[in-house]
Amino acid sequence: MALPACAAGVLRPSLQPERGAPARTTCPRRHSRGEAELAESRPRSVAASAREDPPRGVSRGFNSQPPTDEPLKASSSLAGAARAPLFPLLPRGRRGRMHDLRRRWDLGSLCRALLTRGLAALGHSLKHVLGAIFSKIFGPLASVGNMDEKSNKLLLALVMLFLFAVIVLQYVCPGTECQVLRLQAFSSPMPDPYRSEDESSARFVPRYNFSRSDLLRKVDFDIKGDDLIVFLHIQKTGGTTFGRHLVRNIQLEQPCECRVGQKKCTCHRPGKRETWLFSRFSTGWSCGLHADWTELTSCVPAVVDGKRDAKLRPSRNFHYITILRDPVSRYLSEWRHVQRGATWKASLHVCDGRPPTSEELPSCYTGDDWSGCPLKEFMDCPYNLANNRQVRMLSDLTLVGCYNLSVMPEKQRNKVLLESAKSNLKHMAFFGLTEFQRKTQYLFEKTFNMNFISPFTQYNTTRASSVEISEETQKRIEGLNFLDMELYSFAKDLFLQRYQFMRQKDHQDARRKRQEQRKFLKGRFLQTHFQSQGQGQSQNPSQNQSQSPNVNANQNVTQNLIQNLLQNLTQNSSQNSIQKENRESPKQDPGQEQSDSNTSNGTNDYIGSVEKWR
């Protein structure tokens, strides 16, 4: 059977069918010339591959036998001479894919080769550098045999340990924050955990002059005795969070028992079935919902000791504590709470033994609640108890006729309320600020000598912070709460002065302890030194026999020296302690009474000393 006419003059004899093989029935494409050239250049392997895999469009016969030659073995990278002629034989799509694959393979091989050589060079240079360092460090040990092998093994072990530590650190802490912390750990010391939490300047300039007794708040609270902590909870000041800290986050010999699903916890004294805490989460609202200073001072003693006879009542110390907040933020937070339906209708507002009448304390809304009220309506109500709430709840309302506004003029009433709130706040055992959570924790721990388990968290994002108001609205809120603004300024100044005073006192106590330890160790060293000299002289019999008259004299001299040194040390320590006490006690102002020996002439003395210490 003859070939088609189109293929007769094109194909060469090398590509004609073998003897016994049937003729091709299709016409080959134009790439048959390249196949023929490839067959001439490599007659054995390439021709066999050509016979094994004919070009597209050329088919073998039905009864054709497979080629007898061995197939060409595939390799990971073909030789350039064999790959170049075969590449045009492939279809266009397959050629593109092969080209991309070859390019990626070459790029990957190049990267791997560069990486391998780079790591080898780095390891070689590191080996030489560390080898030089080890040779200088372990130079005296160079005489030991096989030192090079041991050093190489040690170097390899150190490198592997370092790499393992880096991998573990990246696995445990892969974030960028941990990387910043690791860099700070090498570059700078640990920051002060009690630095300014409101992102303001760390330096504080006091405005008020307080005495030493006002700044040094240290309560001898005996939890096993009869003392009681009373928490005055003002609305929207973070009192709920602080109240939970008191019952759930404080280290006690007998912790409070808090059951799941119950708000109140049982906080008993060790060995007694009596509470040491009067708060929302321990005794509930026993004196009314959010009872103020006037209600608590008259209600708490009756609630705690009401069932006992007056003669059998113990002499308790009631330690009042509270939390204050920035007036604008507190006002906005209360408005948002009222919008959600809060009313505080259960508040009693008892003063002078009776609650106020509806004429003395009218309501701002007519329905069941004031939910959904806008801010303008909330500010327009003249009877709104949110206005100056902190001053009213911390002052003694009996001084101004309780809620009867006709007893005295408004200006005089405001002045009396503000002074009463400042006095009560200053004489409280403790108060904290919502804007300074860590400092609040620190002062509470120093005041009551009670430690919390976990540190307080400063929440800078609240519902009040999400409210966007104009400057005009903010000024109006400040005007409605002008008494709270004055009280908060006073409280913040006193709070920060107490904090600085307590921190300075801690540093002075730590320095005094270190000095006493140094003096004690120095005295012990001198005593042991003289004793060792005396024992050395007594161990030499020949010298003792020859110098027997002088031995007793030397021993007497050493004993006298030891006694004189110990006396000097004790005198110096006592003099230093007296001088430090005199230095710590501030000078008395001429305008104050002479009976107050602990008063100071301001806070500039200890603040200046703090700056010098820094």
Coordinates of C-alpha atoms in Angstrom, one line a residue:
M1 CA 0.0 0.0 0.0
A2 CA 1.6 3.2 -1.2
L3 CA 2.1 6.4 0.8
P4 CA 0.0 9.5 0.1
A5 CA 1.4 11.8 -2.6
C6 CA 1.8 14.7 -0.1
A7 CA 4.3 12.7 2.0
A8 CA 6.2 10.9 -0.8
G9 CA 8.6 13.8 -1.5
V10 CA 9.0 15.0 2.0
L11 CA 9.8 12.0 4.2
R12 CA 13.3 10.7 4.1
P13 CA 14.2 7.0 4.1
S14 CA 15.0 7.0 7.7
L15 CA 11.3 7.8 8.5
Q16 CA 9.8 5.4 6.1
P17 CA 8.0 2.5 7.6
E18 CA 10.1 -0.6 8.2
R19 CA 9.7 -3.8 6.4
G20 CA 6.7 -5.7 7.5
A21 CA 5.0 -2.6 9.0
P22 CA 1.9 -1.3 7.4
A23 CA 1.9 2.1 5.7
R24 CA 0.8 5.3 7.4
T25 CA -2.7 6.4 6.5
T26 CA -2.4 10.0 7.4
C27 CA -0.4 12.8 6.2
P28 CA 2.4 14.1 8.6
R29 CA 2.6 17.7 9.6
R30 CA 5.3 20.2 8.7
H31 CA 7.4 19.3 11.7
S32 CA 8.4 15.9 10.2
R33 CA 11.5 17.6 8.8
G34 CA 12.7 18.4 12.3
E35 CA 12.1 14.8 13.2
A36 CA 14.1 13.6 10.3
E37 CA 17.1 15.8 11.3
L38 CA 16.9 14.6 14.8
A39 CA 16.9 11.0 13.6
E40 CA 20.0 11.6 11.5
S41 CA 21.9 13.3 14.3
R42 CA 21.0 10.6 16.9
P43 CA 20.2 7.5 15.0
R44 CA 20.0 5.1 18.0
S45 CA 18.2 6.7 20.9
V46 CA 16.3 9.5 19.2
A47 CA 15.3 7.4 16.2
A48 CA 14.0 4.8 18.6
S49 CA 12.1 7.4 20.5
A50 CA 10.7 8.7 17.2
R51 CA 9.7 5.3 16.2
E52 CA 8.1 4.7 19.6
D53 CA 6.2 8.0 19.7
P54 CA 5.4 9.2 16.2
P55 CA 4.4 12.8 15.6
R56 CA 0.9 14.0 15.9
G57 CA -1.1 13.0 12.9
V58 CA 1.1 10.0 12.1
S59 CA -0.2 6.6 13.4
R60 CA 1.2 3.2 13.3
G61 CA -0.5 0.3 11.7
F62 CA -2.9 -1.9 13.5
N63 CA -0.5 -4.9 13.5
S64 CA 2.7 -3.0 14.0
Q65 CA 5.1 -4.4 16.6
P66 CA 6.5 -2.3 19.4
P67 CA 10.1 -1.2 18.8
T68 CA 12.8 -3.4 20.0
D69 CA 15.1 -0.7 21.2
E70 CA 15.1 0.3 24.9
P71 CA 13.1 3.4 25.6
L72 CA 14.9 6.6 26.6
K73 CA 15.3 6.9 30.3
A74 CA 13.7 10.0 31.8
S75 CA 15.8 12.2 33.9
S76 CA 15.1 15.2 36.1
S77 CA 16.9 17.6 33.7
L78 CA 17.3 16.7 30.0
A79 CA 20.5 17.6 28.2
G80 CA 20.4 20.8 26.2
A81 CA 21.3 19.0 22.9
A82 CA 18.6 16.5 23.2
R83 CA 16.0 18.9 24.6
A84 CA 16.3 21.7 22.0
P85 CA 15.4 19.6 18.9
L86 CA 12.5 17.9 20.7
F87 CA 11.0 21.1 22.0
P88 CA 9.6 22.2 18.6
L89 CA 7.9 18.9 18.2
L90 CA 5.5 19.6 21.1
P91 CA 2.2 21.4 20.6
R92 CA 2.1 25.1 21.4
G93 CA 0.2 24.8 24.7
R94 CA 2.4 22.1 26.0
R95 CA 5.5 24.0 24.9
G96 CA 4.3 27.0 27.0
R97 CA 3.7 24.8 30.0
M98 CA 7.1 23.1 29.6
H99 CA 8.8 26.5 29.3
D100 CA 7.2 27.8 32.5
L101 CA 8.1 24.6 34.3
R102 CA 11.7 24.7 33.2
R103 CA 12.0 28.4 34.2
R104 CA 10.6 27.7 37.6
W105 CA 12.8 24.6 38.1
D106 CA 15.9 26.6 37.1
L107 CA 14.9 29.5 39.5
G108 CA 14.2 27.1 42.3
S109 CA 17.5 25.3 41.8
L110 CA 19.4 28.6 41.7
C111 CA 17.7 29.8 44.9
R112 CA 18.5 26.5 46.7
A113 CA 22.0 26.6 45.5
L114 CA 22.5 30.2 46.7
L115 CA 20.9 29.4 50.0
T116 CA 23.0 26.3 50.6
R117 CA 26.2 28.1 49.7
G118 CA 25.2 31.2 51.8
L119 CA 24.5 29.1 54.8
A120 CA 27.7 27.1 54.4
A121 CA 29.7 30.3 54.1
L122 CA 27.9 31.8 57.2
G123 CA 28.5 28.7 59.2
H124 CA 32.1 28.6 58.2
S125 CA 32.7 32.2 59.2
L126 CA 30.7 31.8 62.4
K127 CA 32.8 28.7 63.2
H128 CA 36.0 30.7 62.7
V129 CA 34.8 33.6 64.8
L130 CA 33.5 31.5 67.6
G131 CA 36.6 29.3 67.4
A132 CA 38.8 32.4 67.9
I133 CA 36.7 33.5 70.8
F134 CA 36.9 30.0 72.4
S135 CA 40.6 29.8 71.8
K136 CA 41.1 33.0 73.7
I137 CA 38.7 32.0 76.5
F138 CA 40.0 28.4 76.8
G139 CA 43.6 29.2 75.9
P140 CA 45.1 27.7 79.1
L141 CA 43.2 24.4 78.3
A142 CA 44.7 24.2 74.8
S143 CA 47.2 21.5 76.0
V144 CA 44.3 19.0 76.5
G145 CA 44.1 16.6 73.6
N146 CA 41.3 16.8 71.0
M147 CA 40.4 20.3 72.0
D148 CA 39.4 21.2 68.5
E149 CA 36.9 18.4 68.3
K150 CA 35.5 19.2 71.7
S151 CA 35.2 22.9 70.9
N152 CA 33.5 22.1 67.6
K153 CA 31.0 19.9 69.3
L154 CA 30.4 22.5 72.0
L155 CA 29.9 25.2 69.4
L156 CA 27.5 23.0 67.4
A157 CA 25.5 22.3 70.6
L158 CA 25.3 26.0 71.4
V159 CA 24.2 26.9 67.9
M160 CA 21.5 24.2 67.9
L161 CA 20.3 25.3 71.4
F162 CA 20.0 28.9 70.2
L163 CA 18.1 27.9 67.1
F164 CA 15.8 25.7 69.2
A165 CA 15.1 28.5 71.6
V166 CA 14.3 30.9 68.7
I167 CA 11.9 28.3 67.2
V168 CA 10.2 27.8 70.6
L169 CA 9.9 31.5 71.2
Q170 CA 8.3 32.1 67.8
Y171 CA 5.9 29.2 68.4
V172 CA 4.8 30.4 71.8
C173 CA 4.7 34.1 71.0
P174 CA 4.5 34.7 67.2
G175 CA 2.9 38.2 67.4
T176 CA 4.5 41.5 66.8
E177 CA 3.8 42.6 70.4
C178 CA 6.0 39.9 71.7
Q179 CA 8.8 41.0 69.4
V180 CA 8.5 44.6 70.7
L181 CA 8.6 43.3 74.3
R182 CA 11.7 41.2 73.5
L183 CA 13.4 44.3 72.1
Q184 CA 12.4 46.4 75.1
A185 CA 13.7 43.7 77.4
F186 CA 17.2 44.1 75.9
S187 CA 17.1 47.8 75.3
S188 CA 15.3 49.4 78.3
P189 CA 14.4 48.4 81.9
M190 CA 10.9 47.4 82.9
P191 CA 8.5 50.3 83.0
D192 CA 6.8 51.5 86.1
P193 CA 3.4 49.7 86.3
Y194 CA 1.9 52.7 88.2
R195 CA 2.8 55.4 85.7
S196 CA 0.1 57.8 84.4
E197 CA -2.8 55.6 83.1
D198 CA -4.6 58.5 81.4
E199 CA -1.7 59.0 79.0
S200 CA -1.0 62.4 80.5
S201 CA 2.2 63.9 81.7
A202 CA 3.9 61.8 84.5
R203 CA 4.8 65.0 86.5
F204 CA 2.1 66.2 88.8
V205 CA 1.9 69.8 90.1
P206 CA -0.2 69.9 93.4
R207 CA -2.7 72.7 93.9
Y208 CA -3.7 72.1 97.5
N209 CA -1.7 71.9 100.7
F210 CA -2.4 68.8 102.7
S211 CA -0.9 67.8 106.1
R212 CA 1.0 64.6 106.6
S213 CA -1.9 63.0 108.4
D214 CA -4.1 63.7 105.3
L215 CA -1.6 62.0 103.0
L216 CA -0.6 59.1 105.2
R217 CA -3.6 56.8 105.1
K218 CA -2.8 53.6 106.9
V219 CA -5.7 51.9 108.6
D220 CA -5.1 49.2 111.3
F221 CA -7.9 47.1 110.0
D222 CA -8.3 43.9 112.0
I223 CA -10.4 41.5 110.0
K224 CA -10.6 39.1 112.9
G225 CA -11.9 41.9 115.2
D226 CA -15.0 44.1 115.0
D227 CA -13.9 46.6 112.3
L228 CA -16.1 47.0 109.3
I229 CA -15.5 48.3 105.7
V230 CA -18.5 50.2 104.3
F231 CA -18.5 50.8 100.6
L232 CA -20.4 53.9 99.4
H233 CA -21.4 53.1 95.9
I234 CA -22.2 56.1 93.7
Q235 CA -24.0 55.4 90.4
K236 CA -21.9 55.0 87.2
T237 CA -18.4 55.4 88.8
G238 CA -17.2 51.9 88.3
G239 CA -18.4 50.8 91.7
T240 CA -19.7 47.5 90.5
T241 CA -16.3 46.4 89.2
F242 CA -14.6 47.5 92.4
G243 CA -17.2 45.8 94.5
R244 CA -16.6 42.5 92.7
H245 CA -12.8 42.9 93.3
L246 CA -13.5 43.2 97.1
V247 CA -15.4 39.8 97.2
R248 CA -13.7 37.8 94.4
N249 CA -10.2 39.2 93.9
I250 CA -8.7 39.7 97.3
Q251 CA -6.3 37.5 99.3
L252 CA -7.9 36.5 102.6
E253 CA -7.4 33.7 105.2
Q254 CA -11.0 32.9 104.7
P255 CA -12.1 34.0 101.2
C256 CA -15.7 35.1 100.4
E257 CA -18.0 32.3 99.3
C258 CA -19.6 33.2 96.0
R259 CA -22.1 30.8 94.5
V260 CA -22.9 30.6 90.8
G261 CA -26.1 32.6 89.9
Q262 CA -26.1 34.7 93.0
K263 CA -24.9 38.3 93.2
K264 CA -24.2 38.3 96.9
C265 CA -21.3 36.5 98.5
T266 CA -20.8 35.4 102.1
C267 CA -17.8 37.3 103.5
H268 CA -17.3 36.1 107.1
R269 CA -14.4 36.8 109.4
P270 CA -12.0 33.9 110.2
G271 CA -13.6 31.8 112.8
K272 CA -16.8 33.9 113.1
R273 CA -20.1 34.0 111.3
E274 CA -20.0 37.8 111.0
T275 CA -19.3 39.9 107.9
W276 CA -16.3 42.3 107.6
L277 CA -17.6 44.1 104.5
F278 CA -20.8 46.1 104.1
S279 CA -21.4 46.4 100.3
R280 CA -23.8 45.5 97.6
F281 CA -22.1 42.1 96.9
S282 CA -21.9 41.1 100.6
T283 CA -24.9 42.4 102.4
G284 CA -27.0 43.7 99.5
W285 CA -28.8 47.1 99.6
S286 CA -29.5 46.8 103.3
C287 CA -29.8 50.6 103.7
G288 CA -31.5 51.2 100.4
L289 CA -30.5 51.3 96.7
H290 CA -27.3 53.4 96.3
A291 CA -27.5 54.8 99.8
D292 CA -25.6 58.1 100.3
W293 CA -23.4 59.3 103.2
T294 CA -26.3 60.6 105.2
E295 CA -28.1 57.3 105.0
L296 CA -25.2 55.0 105.6
T297 CA -23.9 56.8 108.7
S298 CA -27.2 56.5 110.4
C299 CA -28.2 53.1 109.0
V300 CA -25.1 50.8 109.1
P301 CA -24.7 50.7 112.9
A302 CA -28.4 49.9 113.3
V303 CA -28.3 47.2 110.7
V304 CA -25.1 45.5 112.0
D305 CA -25.8 45.7 115.7
G306 CA -29.6 46.2 115.7
K307 CA -30.4 42.9 117.3
R308 CA -28.0 43.4 120.2
D309 CA -28.4 45.4 123.3
A310 CA -26.8 48.8 123.3
K311 CA -24.6 47.8 126.2
L312 CA -23.4 44.7 124.5
R313 CA -22.5 46.3 121.2
P314 CA -18.8 46.3 120.4
S315 CA -16.9 49.5 119.8
R316 CA -16.5 49.2 116.0
N317 CA -14.5 51.2 113.6
F318 CA -16.5 51.9 110.4
H319 CA -14.0 52.5 107.5
Y320 CA -15.9 54.2 104.7
I321 CA -14.6 53.9 101.1
T322 CA -15.9 55.1 97.7
I323 CA -15.0 55.6 94.0
L324 CA -15.2 58.9 92.1
R325 CA -15.3 59.5 88.4
D326 CA -14.9 62.4 86.0
P327 CA -18.2 64.3 86.2
V328 CA -18.8 64.7 82.5
S329 CA -18.1 61.0 81.8
R330 CA -20.2 59.9 84.7
Y331 CA -23.1 62.2 83.7
L332 CA -23.1 60.8 80.1
S333 CA -22.9 57.3 81.4
E334 CA -25.9 57.8 83.7
W335 CA -27.9 59.3 80.8
R336 CA -27.2 56.3 78.7
H337 CA -28.2 54.1 81.6
V338 CA -31.5 56.0 82.0
Q339 CA -32.1 55.6 78.3
R340 CA -32.0 51.8 78.7
G341 CA -34.7 52.0 81.4
A342 CA -32.9 52.5 84.7
T343 CA -34.9 54.6 87.3
W344 CA -33.5 53.8 90.8
K345 CA -37.0 54.1 92.2
A346 CA -36.0 51.8 95.1
S347 CA -33.7 54.5 96.5
L348 CA -35.0 55.7 99.8
H349 CA -33.2 59.1 100.2
V350 CA -33.8 58.9 103.9
C351 CA -32.7 62.1 105.8
D352 CA -33.5 63.0 109.4
G353 CA -35.4 59.8 109.7
R354 CA -37.9 60.3 106.8
P355 CA -37.9 60.2 103.0
P356 CA -38.5 63.4 100.9
T357 CA -42.0 64.4 99.8
S358 CA -43.0 64.6 96.2
E359 CA -42.9 68.4 96.5
E360 CA -39.3 68.3 97.8
L361 CA -38.1 65.8 95.2
P362 CA -40.4 65.8 92.1
S363 CA -39.9 63.4 89.3
C364 CA -38.6 64.3 85.8
Y365 CA -40.9 61.8 83.9
T366 CA -44.5 60.7 84.1
G367 CA -44.4 57.1 82.9
D368 CA -42.8 54.0 84.4
D369 CA -39.4 55.0 83.3
W370 CA -37.5 57.6 81.3
S371 CA -36.2 55.3 78.6
G372 CA -35.3 56.7 75.2
C373 CA -35.1 60.3 76.5
P374 CA -32.7 62.6 74.5
L375 CA -29.8 64.3 76.0
K376 CA -31.4 67.7 75.8
E377 CA -34.4 66.6 77.7
F378 CA -32.2 64.9 80.3
M379 CA -30.3 68.2 80.9
D380 CA -33.4 70.4 80.9
C381 CA -35.0 68.8 83.9
P382 CA -34.2 71.0 87.0
Y383 CA -35.0 68.2 89.5
N384 CA -32.6 65.7 87.9
L385 CA -30.6 63.9 90.6
A386 CA -27.8 63.3 88.1
N387 CA -26.7 66.9 88.5
N388 CA -24.0 67.2 91.1
R389 CA -24.7 63.6 92.3
Q390 CA -21.3 63.0 93.8
V391 CA -21.3 66.1 96.0
R392 CA -24.8 65.3 97.2
M393 CA -24.1 61.7 98.0
L394 CA -20.8 62.5 99.9
S395 CA -22.1 65.4 101.9
D396 CA -24.1 65.5 105.1
L397 CA -27.6 66.6 104.0
T398 CA -28.7 67.3 107.5
L399 CA -26.6 70.5 107.4
V400 CA -28.8 72.0 104.7
G401 CA -32.2 70.7 105.7
C402 CA -32.1 67.6 103.6
Y403 CA -34.1 68.1 100.4
N404 CA -36.0 71.1 101.5
L405 CA -34.6 73.9 99.3
S406 CA -36.3 76.7 101.2
V407 CA -34.2 76.4 104.3
M408 CA -31.3 78.5 103.0
P409 CA -30.3 80.4 99.9
E410 CA -29.1 78.3 96.9
K411 CA -25.6 79.8 96.9
Q412 CA -25.0 79.2 100.6
R413 CA -26.5 75.7 100.3
N414 CA -24.1 74.8 97.5
K415 CA -21.1 76.1 99.5
V416 CA -22.1 74.0 102.6
L417 CA -22.6 70.9 100.5
L418 CA -19.3 71.2 98.8
E419 CA -17.3 71.8 102.0
S420 CA -19.1 68.9 103.7
A421 CA -18.3 66.6 100.7
K422 CA -14.6 67.6 100.7
S423 CA -14.3 67.1 104.5
N424 CA -16.0 63.7 104.4
L425 CA -13.9 62.6 101.4
K426 CA -10.6 63.7 103.0
H427 CA -11.4 61.8 106.3
M428 CA -12.5 58.7 104.6
A429 CA -10.3 55.6 105.0
F430 CA -9.9 55.3 101.3
F431 CA -11.2 56.6 98.0
G432 CA -10.2 55.8 94.4
L433 CA -10.6 57.2 91.0
T434 CA -12.1 55.4 88.0
E435 CA -9.5 56.9 85.7
F436 CA -6.6 55.5 87.8
Q437 CA -7.3 51.8 88.3
R438 CA -3.7 50.6 89.1
K439 CA -3.1 53.5 91.5
T440 CA -6.4 52.8 93.2
Q441 CA -5.4 49.2 93.7
Y442 CA -2.0 50.3 95.1
L443 CA -3.4 52.8 97.6
F444 CA -6.1 50.3 98.8
E445 CA -3.4 47.6 99.4
K446 CA -1.2 50.1 101.3
T447 CA -4.1 51.5 103.3
F448 CA -5.7 48.2 104.6
N449 CA -2.6 45.9 104.2
M450 CA -4.7 43.6 102.0
N451 CA -3.5 42.4 98.6
F452 CA -5.5 41.6 95.5
I453 CA -4.9 38.5 93.5
S454 CA -4.8 39.9 90.0
P455 CA -4.2 43.6 88.9
F456 CA -6.9 45.9 88.0
T457 CA -7.6 46.6 84.4
Q458 CA -7.9 50.1 83.0
Y459 CA -10.9 50.4 80.5
N460 CA -10.5 53.5 78.4
T461 CA -13.4 52.6 76.1
T462 CA -16.8 52.9 77.8
R463 CA -20.4 53.8 76.9
A464 CA -19.7 57.4 77.8
S465 CA -16.6 57.6 75.6
S466 CA -18.6 56.4 72.6
V467 CA -21.0 59.5 72.9
E468 CA -19.9 62.3 70.6
I469 CA -21.0 65.7 72.0
S470 CA -20.2 69.2 70.9
E471 CA -18.1 71.6 72.8
E472 CA -21.2 73.7 73.7
T473 CA -22.9 70.6 75.2
Q474 CA -19.9 69.7 77.2
K475 CA -19.7 73.1 78.7
R476 CA -23.4 72.9 79.6
I477 CA -22.8 69.6 81.3
E478 CA -19.9 71.0 83.2
G479 CA -22.1 74.0 84.3
L480 CA -24.8 71.6 85.5
N481 CA -22.2 69.7 87.5
F482 CA -20.1 72.6 88.7
L483 CA -20.0 71.3 92.3
D484 CA -18.9 67.8 91.1
M485 CA -16.2 69.5 88.9
E486 CA -14.8 71.3 92.0
L487 CA -15.0 68.2 94.1
Y488 CA -13.3 66.0 91.5
S489 CA -10.4 68.5 91.1
F490 CA -9.9 68.4 94.9
A491 CA -10.2 64.6 95.0
K492 CA -7.7 64.1 92.1
D493 CA -5.2 66.4 93.7
L494 CA -5.4 64.6 97.0
F495 CA -5.4 61.2 95.4
L496 CA -2.2 61.8 93.4
Q497 CA -0.4 63.4 96.4
R498 CA -1.2 60.4 98.5
Y499 CA 0.1 58.1 95.8
Q500 CA 3.4 60.0 95.4
F501 CA 3.7 60.2 99.2
M502 CA 3.2 56.5 99.6
R503 CA 5.6 55.7 96.8
Q504 CA 8.3 57.9 98.3
K505 CA 7.8 56.3 101.7
D506 CA 8.2 52.8 100.2
H507 CA 11.5 53.8 98.6
Q508 CA 12.7 55.3 101.8
D509 CA 11.8 52.2 103.8
A510 CA 13.6 50.0 101.3
R511 CA 16.7 52.2 101.4
R512 CA 16.7 52.2 105.2
K513 CA 16.5 48.4 105.2
R514 CA 19.4 48.1 102.8
Q515 CA 21.5 50.4 105.0
E516 CA 20.7 48.4 108.1
Q517 CA 21.6 45.2 106.4
R518 CA 25.0 46.6 105.3
K519 CA 25.8 47.8 108.8
F520 CA 24.9 44.5 110.3
L521 CA 27.0 42.6 107.8
K522 CA 29.9 44.9 108.3
G523 CA 29.8 44.4 112.1
R524 CA 29.6 40.7 111.7
F525 CA 32.6 40.8 109.3
L526 CA 34.7 42.8 111.7
Q527 CA 33.8 40.6 114.6
T528 CA 34.7 37.4 112.8
H529 CA 37.9 39.0 111.5
F530 CA 39.1 39.8 115.0
Q531 CA 38.0 36.5 116.4
S532 CA 40.0 34.7 113.6
Q533 CA 43.1 36.7 114.4
G534 CA 42.8 35.8 118.1
Q535 CA 42.4 32.1 117.3
G536 CA 45.4 32.2 115.0
Q537 CA 47.6 33.6 117.7
S538 CA 46.4 31.1 120.2
Q539 CA 47.2 28.2 117.8
N540 CA 50.9 29.1 117.8
P541 CA 52.3 27.6 121.1
S542 CA 55.9 28.7 120.6
Q543 CA 54.9 32.2 120.0
N544 CA 52.5 32.1 122.9
Q545 CA 55.3 30.9 125.2
S546 CA 57.7 33.5 124.0
Q547 CA 55.1 36.3 124.0
S548 CA 52.9 35.1 126.9
P549 CA 52.9 38.6 128.6
N550 CA 51.5 40.3 125.4
V551 CA 48.8 37.7 124.5
N552 CA 46.4 38.8 127.2
A553 CA 47.0 42.4 126.4
N554 CA 46.3 41.8 122.7
Q555 CA 43.1 39.9 123.5
N556 CA 42.0 42.7 125.7
V557 CA 42.7 45.2 123.0
T558 CA 40.8 43.2 120.4
Q559 CA 37.8 42.9 122.7
N560 CA 37.9 46.6 123.5
L561 CA 38.0 47.3 119.7
I562 CA 35.0 45.1 119.0
Q563 CA 33.0 46.7 121.8
N564 CA 33.9 50.2 120.6
L565 CA 33.0 49.3 117.0
L566 CA 29.6 47.8 118.0
Q567 CA 28.9 50.9 120.1
N568 CA 29.8 53.2 117.3
L569 CA 27.6 51.3 114.9
T570 CA 24.6 51.4 117.2
Q571 CA 25.1 55.1 117.9
N572 CA 25.5 55.9 114.2
S573 CA 22.4 53.9 113.3
S574 CA 20.3 55.5 116.0
Q575 CA 21.6 59.0 115.0
N576 CA 20.8 58.3 111.3
S577 CA 17.3 57.1 112.1
I578 CA 16.7 60.2 114.2
Q579 CA 18.0 62.5 111.5
K580 CA 15.8 60.8 108.9
E581 CA 12.8 61.1 111.1
N582 CA 13.5 64.8 111.6
R583 CA 14.1 65.1 107.9
E584 CA 10.9 63.3 107.0
S585 CA 8.7 65.3 109.4
P586 CA 7.9 68.6 107.6
K587 CA 8.1 72.0 109.1
Q588 CA 5.0 73.5 110.7
D589 CA 3.3 76.5 109.1
P590 CA 3.1 79.5 111.4
G591 CA -0.6 79.9 110.6
Q592 CA -1.6 76.5 111.8
E593 CA -2.1 75.4 115.4
Q594 CA 0.9 74.3 117.5
S595 CA -0.8 71.1 118.7
D596 CA -0.6 69.6 115.2
S597 CA 3.0 68.4 115.2
N598 CA 2.7 66.3 112.1
T599 CA 1.5 69.0 109.8
S600 CA 3.6 70.0 106.8
N601 CA 4.1 73.2 104.9
G602 CA 2.9 71.7 101.7
T603 CA 3.8 68.9 99.4
N604 CA 6.8 70.6 97.7
D605 CA 9.2 69.0 100.1
Y606 CA 8.5 65.4 99.4
I607 CA 7.8 66.0 95.7
G608 CA 11.2 67.7 95.4
S609 CA 12.8 64.8 97.1
V610 CA 11.0 62.4 94.8
E611 CA 12.4 64.3 91.8
K612 CA 15.9 64.2 93.3
W613 CA 15.6 60.5 93.9
R614 CA 14.6 59.9 90.2

